[in-house]
């Protein structure tokens, strides 16, 4: 956290480039700083002025007689290195560079950015930016940004790479009465990045929830580790822009093609306990729920409505969430029946029908919230002639305080419900325009609580480099090969103590027949090659060979195709066919940001069609491996579907963990597929493995 405090709680700030012209950013930043109520010393720096905004101005930071904690640079890009050098000489350690025109504009800007880095290293500076909006701390108070308005105080911290996004968030927040604790725009992240900030937010007693907008993450593993520490204590809700499929283009294995940047990011966020949202609307919905509500005891919720339609929509939304409808006790049902009109529905969801006045809501609220099986409540209201909107809002607010169970509302409508919504807001009850959004926000509270329960710090497993594996890889590298052949992959998989199918390399048709007879039919024939990865597509694999004639014919065909594709013939491998079992895939791919990404799913030829796959970031813990297995849709097939014997999940899990460790120990491996891994009730057998080196 070296010198990071000064970005939020400095005692003195210099604005380098504080302009005399009210329309310039330098002037706006100086004014914002003064208007924020900052109590420390402010030093405008401008070689052409002696006084700006009634403050004594200095030609350079070097002319300021006292020490300065933070400098904000707002001079054109070409002057930035010059003033930064002076800042270094002055001994100022924390710098915000608002100026744009660096890495974001291409080659020329990148060079200028590199020059800044050199000065940064020379003086051991901490720099936020360049190309950023600045920082805000509502408690200090401090505003080094040129955002037009100073936000209200609250317990939400925001970190955003994009300054424009920051400005939009600030504007939205003001309109919606949302405040912040700390606010920081990171810009080009020449130095300070989100990983640096997570510990600050963790320790900030004024921050309860953190919102993030990330465009590019550089330090993947540190990002996960620091985010984990934060999310164990405080929720981090993040939106990640620009997740592309670029990484998938160059991939050659199934895992390579399927483990896109986006999948890796999803897996990384999951590992770190980050709540990933897909829109700004969701970012604010969730932040509202997290910042104003306590966590429900469990997932069981109740729905109270004055209209059947929205109640049904809510129930539908619940089925896609982490929430479940609570089963009311008999006492609750009896009381509801006694106190509500006959046409009301007393089962969960409770429909107190369209003419419900506030008193009916009040009664129902009390009865429902008293039920021990109910941990949270969703209240819906549609405005009808007899609906008492404000009184109902007051009754909900009161019930929230008495029963201390989280309540979310959806007062559906426009102007008519506005006054009621205001009352709810004032009482810390989040209201959402539509019930689906209320369900989602409440559901995330349950998700986060469960994550905290299952939280596991990343433990780096022993990643011993097995000599036998090392030998296989270094031989291929010496021969300038990226694809390992079948005998090599088999060697690696067997070294990991994962069973492989019995196989034998043969050179002649007669030999193939002899081995096939020894193994027992059916057998599989496959070319031995490190030149081609997807052999089936080129007619270089034949499966299900039931007799001698099949084997001879397959041998000739593979030979013919290998000549057609001008492959160097090194022999054909005869494989024993595996017994019945369920085919799964275990794969891995090195992600440039997060390191090895593991993939697990239903395997065989359907991988890319069904895409029933899940991802995790190495090192995979036992718990994570368990969860990966449970998370695929085909999980039921693995635990015994329609009388089938369940597969040995322990062995499947072991195989996932072994591949995770292999990938960490051998960064030379770029992609790996075991597809299929045949799993039955006793064991797992790797039938086909592909390994591609960096
Ligand atoms: N030390 C201190 N001040 C200096 C200086 C020095 N060495 N050299 C010049 N200045 C003064 C100038 O005299 C001027 O003050 P004045 O108006 O009173 O004469 C002030 O610094 C600003 O310089 P100017 O040349 O007028 O620049 P500008 O205000 O037009 O532009 C930036 C400067 C930083 C605003 C502009 O380069 C920029 O980057 N704009 C984009 C910012 C942005 O969008 N950032 C990302 C947000 S997300």
XYZ file of C-alpha atoms and ligand atoms in Angstrom, residues 15-21 24-26 45-49 52 58-60 73-77 79 82-83 86 97-101 130-133 146 162-164 185, ligand 1:
90
model
C -2.382 21.197 -9.040
C 0.241 21.396 -11.769
C -1.323 23.242 -14.685
C -3.930 25.067 -12.596
C -5.136 27.364 -15.330
C -6.303 30.957 -15.157
C -8.829 30.131 -17.835
C -9.725 24.659 -18.929
C -9.483 21.395 -17.005
C -6.690 22.727 -14.806
C 1.296 25.548 -10.006
C 1.457 27.774 -13.085
C 4.565 29.600 -14.396
C 2.433 32.423 -15.768
C 0.381 33.328 -12.696
C -5.314 31.654 -8.983
C 3.932 28.917 -7.738
C 5.875 28.634 -11.003
C 6.944 25.067 -10.168
C -0.878 16.970 -13.387
C -3.055 18.797 -15.940
C -0.546 20.087 -18.467
C -0.284 18.935 -22.097
C 1.362 15.544 -22.704
C 5.201 18.919 -20.773
C 9.273 17.781 -17.452
C 6.883 18.490 -14.548
C 10.382 18.275 -10.942
C -1.746 12.312 -14.308
C -5.011 13.536 -15.807
C -3.398 14.303 -19.165
C -4.370 12.122 -22.120
C -2.280 11.329 -25.208
C -2.265 8.875 -17.179
C -5.497 9.566 -19.030
C -7.694 9.428 -15.952
C -10.371 11.420 -14.213
C -12.847 17.297 -13.136
C -12.536 4.311 -17.821
C -12.861 7.939 -16.855
C -15.910 8.357 -19.036
C -10.423 6.396 -12.162
N 3.876 23.823 -14.947
C 2.651 24.186 -14.574
N 1.737 24.718 -15.412
C 2.088 24.883 -16.690
C 3.337 24.514 -17.165
C 4.268 23.978 -16.232
N 5.471 23.604 -16.583
N 3.417 24.804 -18.459
C 2.206 25.321 -18.789
N 1.418 25.360 -17.719
C 0.061 25.891 -17.614
C -0.378 26.674 -18.809
O 0.162 27.958 -18.823
C -1.869 26.647 -18.652
O -2.320 27.615 -17.778
P -2.975 28.997 -18.338
O -4.227 28.597 -19.036
O -3.252 29.802 -17.126
O -1.955 29.596 -19.246
C -2.127 25.294 -18.003
O -0.866 24.826 -17.553
C -2.697 24.309 -18.975
O -1.922 24.248 -20.128
P -2.549 24.319 -21.591
O -1.404 24.327 -22.539
O -3.524 25.437 -21.689
O -3.264 22.934 -21.680
P -4.816 22.603 -21.782
O -5.534 22.989 -20.570
O -5.370 23.067 -23.062
O -4.721 21.009 -21.883
C -4.869 18.945 -20.734
C -4.111 20.268 -20.890
C -4.157 18.104 -19.695
C -6.294 19.234 -20.269
C -4.902 18.222 -22.115
O -3.599 18.065 -22.585
C -5.533 16.854 -22.009
O -4.872 15.869 -21.826
N -6.881 16.791 -22.161
C -7.596 15.550 -22.054
C -7.761 15.166 -20.608
C -8.566 13.897 -20.451
O -9.546 13.719 -21.134
N -8.107 12.991 -19.570
C -8.746 11.703 -19.387
C -10.007 11.806 -18.638
S -10.795 10.343 -18.455
